[in-house]
Short mmCIF file of C-alpha atoms in Angstrom, two decimals:
data_model
loop_
_atom_site.label_atom_id
_atom_site.label_comp_id
_atom_site.label_asym_id
_atom_site.label_seq_id
_atom_site.Cartn_x
_atom_site.Cartn_y
_atom_site.Cartn_z
CA MET A 1 -25.42 22.08 -14.41
CA LYS A 2 -23.94 21.41 -17.80
CA LYS A 3 -20.61 19.66 -17.87
CA LYS A 4 -18.52 21.48 -20.50
CA VAL A 5 -15.53 20.00 -22.25
CA VAL A 6 -13.74 22.73 -24.17
CA GLY A 7 -11.12 21.75 -26.68
CA ALA A 8 -10.70 18.20 -25.24
CA LEU A 9 -13.42 16.12 -26.85
CA ILE A 10 -12.74 14.66 -30.27
CA ILE A 11 -15.96 15.06 -32.42
CA GLY A 12 -16.53 12.74 -35.35
CA ALA A 13 -15.07 9.38 -36.19
CA GLY A 14 -11.50 9.52 -37.41
CA SER A 15 -10.94 13.12 -36.33
CA GLY A 16 -7.70 13.58 -34.39
CA LEU A 17 -7.89 17.36 -34.01
CA CYS A 18 -9.15 19.45 -31.14
CA SER A 19 -10.09 23.14 -31.25
CA ALA A 20 -9.94 25.65 -28.52
CA GLN A 21 -13.02 27.23 -30.08
CA SER A 22 -15.09 24.08 -29.88
CA SER A 23 -17.29 23.14 -26.93
CA VAL A 24 -19.47 20.15 -26.02
CA ALA A 25 -21.88 20.06 -23.13
CA MET A 26 -23.55 17.01 -21.52
CA TYR A 27 -26.86 17.75 -19.81
CA GLY A 28 -29.80 15.93 -18.41
CA ILE A 29 -32.93 15.81 -16.19
CA MET A 30 -34.02 12.96 -13.90
CA ASP A 31 -37.62 13.47 -12.88
CA LEU A 32 -39.57 10.82 -10.95
CA GLY A 33 -42.69 10.97 -8.80
CA VAL A 34 -45.89 9.27 -7.74
CA VAL A 35 -49.07 9.76 -9.91
CA SER A 36 -52.55 8.93 -8.75
CA GLU A 37 -55.12 8.90 -11.58
CA SER A 38 -58.86 8.34 -11.30
CA GLY A 39 -62.10 8.70 -13.38
CA GLY A 40 -61.07 6.07 -15.92
CA ALA A 41 -62.99 2.84 -16.79
CA GLY A 42 -60.54 0.73 -14.80
CA GLY A 43 -60.77 2.77 -11.61
CA ARG A 44 -57.94 4.46 -9.69
CA VAL A 45 -54.36 3.84 -10.75
CA LEU A 46 -51.39 4.55 -8.46
CA LYS A 47 -47.99 4.50 -10.18
CA LEU A 48 -44.38 5.64 -10.11
CA THR A 49 -43.77 7.67 -13.23
CA SER A 50 -40.84 9.22 -15.07
CA GLY A 51 -40.93 12.73 -16.40
CA ILE A 52 -43.89 14.36 -14.74
CA ALA A 53 -42.80 17.95 -14.61
CA ASN A 54 -40.16 17.49 -17.46
CA GLY A 55 -39.28 14.46 -19.53
CA SER A 56 -36.25 12.68 -18.05
CA ARG A 57 -33.42 12.91 -20.59
CA LEU A 58 -29.73 12.74 -21.37
CA GLY A 59 -28.44 15.00 -24.02
CA PHE A 60 -25.27 16.44 -25.81
CA LYS A 61 -25.00 19.75 -27.52
CA GLY A 62 -22.04 21.56 -28.92
CA SER A 63 -20.73 24.25 -31.21
CA GLU A 64 -17.62 25.03 -33.28
CA ASP A 65 -16.49 28.49 -34.14
CA LEU A 66 -15.98 28.65 -37.93
CA GLY A 67 -14.83 32.24 -37.86
CA GLY A 68 -16.56 35.33 -39.20
CA GLY A 69 -19.32 35.09 -36.60
CA MET A 70 -20.44 31.66 -37.87
CA ALA A 71 -20.68 28.50 -35.83
CA ALA A 72 -21.60 24.86 -36.40
CA ILE A 73 -23.97 23.49 -33.84
CA PHE A 74 -25.51 20.17 -32.93
CA THR A 75 -27.95 18.67 -30.36
CA MET A 76 -28.61 14.97 -29.58
CA ASP A 77 -31.40 14.63 -26.98
CA ALA A 78 -32.38 11.22 -25.70
CA GLY A 79 -35.63 10.76 -23.71
CA ILE A 80 -35.41 8.29 -20.83
CA LEU A 81 -38.15 6.44 -18.86
CA ALA A 82 -36.27 6.55 -15.58
CA ASP A 83 -38.77 4.33 -13.79
CA THR A 84 -37.79 1.40 -16.12
CA GLY A 85 -34.61 2.50 -17.88
CA ALA A 86 -36.23 2.23 -21.32
CA SER A 87 -36.08 4.86 -24.04
CA ALA A 88 -38.93 7.27 -24.37
CA GLN A 89 -40.52 8.59 -27.62
CA GLY A 90 -41.40 4.98 -28.78
CA GLY A 91 -37.89 3.66 -28.19
CA LEU A 92 -36.04 6.11 -30.31
CA LEU A 93 -32.44 6.64 -29.22
CA PHE A 94 -32.50 10.42 -29.56
CA GLY A 95 -36.21 10.80 -29.79
CA ARG A 96 -36.49 14.21 -28.10
CA GLN A 97 -34.21 16.06 -30.63
CA ALA A 98 -31.46 15.25 -33.12
CA PHE A 99 -30.18 18.06 -35.45
CA VAL A 100 -27.10 19.77 -36.83
CA GLY A 101 -26.97 23.37 -38.03
CA LEU A 102 -25.25 26.66 -38.63
CA ALA A 103 -25.64 29.86 -36.55
CA GLY A 104 -24.60 33.35 -37.42
CA ALA A 105 -25.49 36.97 -37.74
CA ALA A 106 -28.11 36.07 -40.44
CA GLY A 107 -29.83 33.61 -38.20
CA THR A 108 -29.80 29.85 -37.36
CA LEU A 109 -30.45 26.96 -39.76
CA ARG A 110 -31.12 23.45 -38.32
CA LEU A 111 -31.68 20.02 -40.06
CA GLY A 112 -33.01 16.99 -38.37
CA ARG A 113 -35.67 15.88 -35.80
CA GLN A 114 -36.95 19.04 -34.08
CA TYR A 115 -39.84 20.44 -32.03
CA THR A 116 -42.70 21.97 -33.87
CA PHE A 117 -43.30 25.73 -33.22
CA ILE A 118 -46.71 24.86 -31.74
CA ASP A 119 -44.97 22.68 -29.13
CA SER A 120 -42.36 25.35 -28.31
CA SER A 121 -45.14 28.04 -28.15
CA LEU A 122 -47.20 26.04 -25.64
CA GLY A 123 -44.16 25.29 -23.58
CA ALA A 124 -43.39 29.05 -23.30
CA LEU A 125 -47.07 30.11 -22.62
CA ASP A 126 -48.22 27.35 -20.28
CA PRO A 127 -47.76 28.10 -16.56
CA PHE A 128 -46.92 24.31 -16.15
CA TYR A 129 -44.45 24.40 -19.06
CA LEU A 130 -46.25 21.44 -20.57
CA GLY A 131 -45.57 19.37 -17.58
CA PHE A 132 -47.38 18.18 -14.43
CA ALA A 133 -51.08 17.04 -14.35
CA GLY A 134 -52.06 20.65 -15.22
CA ARG A 135 -50.34 20.86 -18.65
CA MET A 136 -52.58 22.89 -20.94
CA SER A 137 -52.20 20.47 -23.82
CA ASN A 138 -54.36 17.83 -22.06
CA VAL A 139 -57.29 19.61 -23.74
CA PHE A 140 -55.67 22.70 -25.51
CA THR A 141 -54.80 21.79 -29.08
CA ALA A 142 -54.92 18.19 -27.92
CA GLY A 143 -53.36 15.81 -30.42
CA TYR A 144 -51.08 18.42 -32.13
CA ILE A 145 -47.80 17.26 -33.66
CA SER A 146 -44.99 18.04 -31.18
CA ARG A 147 -41.90 16.88 -33.22
CA VAL A 148 -41.09 16.55 -36.83
CA ASP A 149 -38.63 14.20 -38.47
CA ASN A 150 -36.64 15.16 -41.61
CA SER A 151 -37.14 18.90 -41.01
CA ILE A 152 -35.36 22.19 -41.85
CA THR A 153 -35.91 25.18 -39.67
CA TYR A 154 -34.69 28.78 -39.85
CA SER A 155 -34.74 31.21 -36.96
CA SER A 156 -34.09 34.87 -37.68
CA PRO A 157 -31.98 37.14 -35.53
CA VAL A 158 -33.83 39.22 -32.87
CA ARG A 159 -34.39 42.78 -33.99
CA GLY A 160 -36.07 45.21 -31.59
CA GLY A 161 -37.42 42.23 -29.61
CA LEU A 162 -39.01 40.71 -32.76
CA SER A 163 -37.94 37.42 -34.31
CA GLY A 164 -39.37 34.88 -36.76
CA GLU A 165 -39.13 31.20 -37.59
CA LEU A 166 -39.97 28.96 -40.63
CA ALA A 167 -40.02 25.25 -40.90
CA TYR A 168 -40.43 22.54 -43.57
CA GLY A 169 -40.67 18.82 -42.96
CA PHE A 170 -40.11 16.26 -45.83
CA GLY A 171 -42.75 13.54 -45.95
CA GLU A 172 -40.46 11.33 -47.95
CA VAL A 173 -43.25 9.32 -49.59
CA PRO A 174 -42.26 8.02 -53.03
CA GLY A 175 -44.40 9.58 -55.87
CA ASP A 176 -46.14 12.05 -53.61
CA ALA A 177 -44.12 15.00 -52.28
CA SER A 178 -47.12 16.43 -50.31
CA ALA A 179 -47.90 13.32 -48.26
CA ARG A 180 -46.75 13.56 -44.62
CA ARG A 181 -45.40 17.02 -45.45
CA TYR A 182 -45.12 19.56 -42.65
CA LYS A 183 -44.95 23.39 -42.81
CA GLY A 184 -44.67 25.75 -39.89
CA ALA A 185 -44.17 29.44 -39.12
CA ALA A 186 -43.85 31.53 -35.96
CA ALA A 187 -43.25 35.08 -34.77
CA THR A 188 -42.08 36.20 -31.30
CA TYR A 189 -41.91 39.54 -29.59
CA ALA A 190 -40.15 39.81 -26.25
CA SER A 191 -39.40 43.12 -24.51
CA GLY A 192 -39.30 43.79 -20.77
CA PRO A 193 -42.20 42.00 -18.96
CA LEU A 194 -44.07 41.16 -22.26
CA TYR A 195 -43.69 38.04 -24.21
CA LEU A 196 -45.95 37.59 -27.27
CA ARG A 197 -45.94 34.54 -29.49
CA MET A 198 -47.91 33.37 -32.59
CA ALA A 199 -47.41 30.01 -34.31
CA HIS A 200 -49.06 28.02 -37.11
CA GLN A 201 -48.47 24.54 -38.51
CA ASP A 202 -49.97 22.64 -41.37
CA ALA A 203 -49.24 18.95 -41.61
CA ASN A 204 -50.41 16.44 -44.14
CA THR A 205 -50.95 12.80 -42.88
CA LEU A 206 -51.19 9.43 -44.49
CA SER A 207 -52.38 6.54 -42.39
CA ALA A 208 -51.37 2.87 -42.70
CA ALA A 209 -54.54 2.34 -44.68
CA LEU A 210 -53.38 5.09 -47.08
CA VAL A 211 -56.10 7.48 -45.97
CA ALA A 212 -54.99 11.06 -46.55
CA GLY A 213 -55.62 13.83 -44.02
CA ARG A 214 -54.54 17.28 -43.01
CA ALA A 215 -54.10 18.92 -39.59
CA ARG A 216 -53.82 22.66 -38.95
CA ASN A 217 -53.12 24.48 -35.65
CA THR A 218 -52.74 28.14 -34.94
CA VAL A 219 -51.80 29.49 -31.44
CA LEU A 220 -51.70 33.16 -30.29
CA GLY A 221 -50.59 33.87 -26.63
CA ALA A 222 -48.79 36.12 -24.33
CA THR A 223 -47.32 36.37 -20.75
CA TRP A 224 -46.73 39.44 -18.66
CA ASP A 225 -44.51 39.39 -15.73
CA PHE A 226 -45.69 41.81 -12.99
CA GLY A 227 -43.06 40.56 -10.61
CA VAL A 228 -45.42 39.42 -7.87
CA VAL A 229 -47.34 37.40 -10.40
CA LYS A 230 -46.91 36.33 -14.02
CA ALA A 231 -50.03 36.26 -16.11
CA HIS A 232 -50.53 33.74 -18.91
CA GLY A 233 -53.08 33.63 -21.73
CA ALA A 234 -53.49 31.86 -25.05
CA VAL A 235 -56.10 31.14 -27.69
CA ALA A 236 -55.91 28.47 -30.43
CA VAL A 237 -57.95 27.18 -33.41
CA SER A 238 -57.41 23.58 -34.70
CA LYS A 239 -58.92 21.62 -37.56
CA SER A 240 -58.05 18.12 -38.81
CA VAL A 241 -59.55 16.18 -41.66
CA ALA A 242 -59.09 12.48 -42.41
CA GLY A 243 -60.43 11.51 -45.77
CA ALA A 244 -63.83 13.24 -46.06
CA ALA A 245 -64.42 13.33 -42.25
CA THR A 246 -63.67 16.36 -40.03
CA THR A 247 -62.05 14.86 -36.88
CA VAL A 248 -61.20 18.03 -35.07
CA ASP A 249 -62.70 21.49 -35.33
CA SER A 250 -62.15 23.45 -32.13
CA ALA A 251 -61.44 26.81 -30.52
CA ASP A 252 -59.38 26.73 -27.24
CA LEU A 253 -58.67 29.17 -24.45
CA MET A 254 -56.12 29.18 -21.61
CA LEU A 255 -55.89 31.58 -18.68
CA GLY A 256 -53.21 31.05 -16.04
CA ALA A 257 -50.83 32.55 -13.48
CA THR A 258 -47.48 31.85 -11.82
CA VAL A 259 -46.87 33.28 -8.33
CA PRO A 260 -43.18 33.21 -7.19
CA VAL A 261 -42.33 33.69 -3.50
CA GLY A 262 -38.66 33.00 -2.90
CA PRO A 263 -38.00 29.37 -3.59
CA HIS A 264 -41.86 28.63 -3.80
CA ARG A 265 -43.94 28.80 -6.86
CA VAL A 266 -47.70 28.42 -7.16
CA LEU A 267 -49.06 27.50 -10.66
CA PHE A 268 -52.61 27.76 -11.83
CA SER A 269 -54.50 27.53 -15.10
CA TYR A 270 -57.97 27.18 -16.62
CA VAL A 271 -58.33 25.68 -20.06
CA ARG A 272 -61.50 25.53 -22.15
CA ARG A 273 -61.95 23.56 -25.36
CA ASP A 274 -64.90 24.39 -27.54
CA ASP A 275 -65.68 21.64 -29.96
CA ARG A 276 -67.33 23.09 -33.13
CA ARG A 277 -68.37 19.75 -34.59
CA ALA A 278 -72.00 18.54 -34.37
CA ALA A 279 -70.93 16.14 -31.51
CA ASN A 280 -70.06 19.23 -29.41
CA GLY A 281 -67.62 17.34 -27.23
CA ASP A 282 -66.48 20.25 -25.10
CA ALA A 283 -64.03 20.04 -22.12
CA SER A 284 -62.56 22.31 -19.50
CA GLN A 285 -59.63 21.75 -17.17
CA ILE A 286 -58.58 23.27 -13.86
CA GLY A 287 -54.94 22.80 -12.88
CA ILE A 288 -53.04 23.82 -9.78
CA GLY A 289 -49.41 23.16 -8.88
CA TYR A 290 -46.53 23.92 -6.43
CA THR A 291 -42.85 23.73 -6.68
CA TYR A 292 -40.12 24.24 -4.06
CA ALA A 293 -36.55 24.83 -5.16
CA LEU A 294 -34.24 22.79 -2.87
CA SER A 295 -31.33 24.23 -4.76
CA LYS A 296 -30.62 25.59 -8.30
CA ARG A 297 -30.69 21.97 -9.61
CA SER A 298 -33.26 20.14 -7.37
CA THR A 299 -36.98 20.81 -7.12
CA LEU A 300 -39.80 19.26 -5.19
CA TYR A 301 -43.29 19.50 -6.70
CA ALA A 302 -47.00 18.69 -6.32
CA ALA A 303 -49.75 19.21 -8.78
CA TYR A 304 -53.46 18.43 -9.35
CA ALA A 305 -55.81 18.64 -12.34
CA HIS A 306 -59.38 17.83 -13.15
CA ILE A 307 -61.08 17.69 -16.56
CA ASP A 308 -64.79 18.12 -17.09
CA ASN A 309 -65.66 16.22 -20.21
CA ARG A 310 -69.07 16.83 -21.85
CA ASN A 311 -71.18 15.18 -24.56
CA GLY A 312 -68.97 12.08 -24.83
CA ALA A 313 -65.51 13.92 -24.75
CA ALA A 314 -62.91 11.64 -23.32
CA TYR A 315 -59.82 13.82 -22.58
CA VAL A 316 -57.45 12.51 -19.92
CA VAL A 317 -55.04 14.10 -17.53
CA GLY A 318 -51.42 13.48 -18.53
CA ASN A 319 -48.04 15.01 -17.75
CA ALA A 320 -44.75 15.77 -19.45
CA THR A 321 -44.26 12.10 -20.51
CA ASP A 322 -47.81 10.63 -20.42
CA ASN A 323 -49.22 13.18 -22.81
CA GLY A 324 -52.64 11.96 -23.80
CA SER A 325 -52.12 8.52 -22.26
CA GLY A 326 -53.41 9.01 -18.79
CA SER A 327 -56.11 6.74 -17.42
CA GLY A 328 -58.68 9.20 -16.16
CA ASN A 329 -60.01 12.77 -16.01
CA GLN A 330 -58.26 13.52 -12.60
CA ALA A 331 -54.74 13.22 -11.27
CA TRP A 332 -52.43 14.06 -8.46
CA ASN A 333 -48.62 14.33 -8.80
CA LEU A 334 -45.91 14.37 -6.13
CA GLY A 335 -42.25 14.15 -7.21
CA LEU A 336 -38.66 15.36 -7.43
CA ARG A 337 -36.75 16.82 -10.41
CA HIS A 338 -32.99 17.02 -10.58
CA THR A 339 -31.10 18.71 -13.46
CA PHE A 340 -27.51 18.47 -14.36
#
């Protein structure tokens, strides 16, 4: 549960004024569990891991009413490795998100470090919400950019269930405005049981060896909530080029379901990656999960996933924190998530 402080928290160094129309909320997640991974070169690994279902975090968000339907907003979201106490996202203090913006009748403008539209789309479409061993991104659009620094995003108001988003990330490379530049766009339709989402991103890259590259990802997916079961589906095309070499050229598919029964939820997905390069390194993944809500804030969970790699493909089973850094093609999860 978010802890709200209204009109009692001074924001900004040197500010001595409080406003009854200002609010700040502190929130967080502590998620820890046991992970068993196998199928890697080193053999089976058993470990205690932070952030299996959702990345552990501590965050602050707030808004100030500016009048006329306009509000100033901010979010500072710090990833935590609760098993060691270290910062996640490579040690960044607010590595999950850090932005400030304006929100009003014309839409929302944000500036800072933010999630990409591909990442937010997968999170909304995936039965595992990009967590657990069964997260779709183990093979679906694997290697996509999940966050962008130095970015500006615009989100339109919702009209008739339809909304749109645009993003631009500054590469900030002297003498080359296109290097490391990011561009993104998304459209969403949500009405009743139907949720439909399409997103695209185009990112230029520049390695430490000054090798230029380009990565493009497009995702289209939908969910339909029938009450007794929620159906999930998505397709994607991805292509990456580094120098003159094509490193990624794939078409991906995900089919999944969420079955709620009181405090119980059963999650399932099948993910297929079709490698269109000559190497033909295809992969498919089966994931199954179970969650039990002890309360509105505490959840027990278990999950399993297995990846079938072909023709030299080497995709590994990860989770919400160990994305792409697992040690094998098979994993079990058992853990507890608490939100506040």
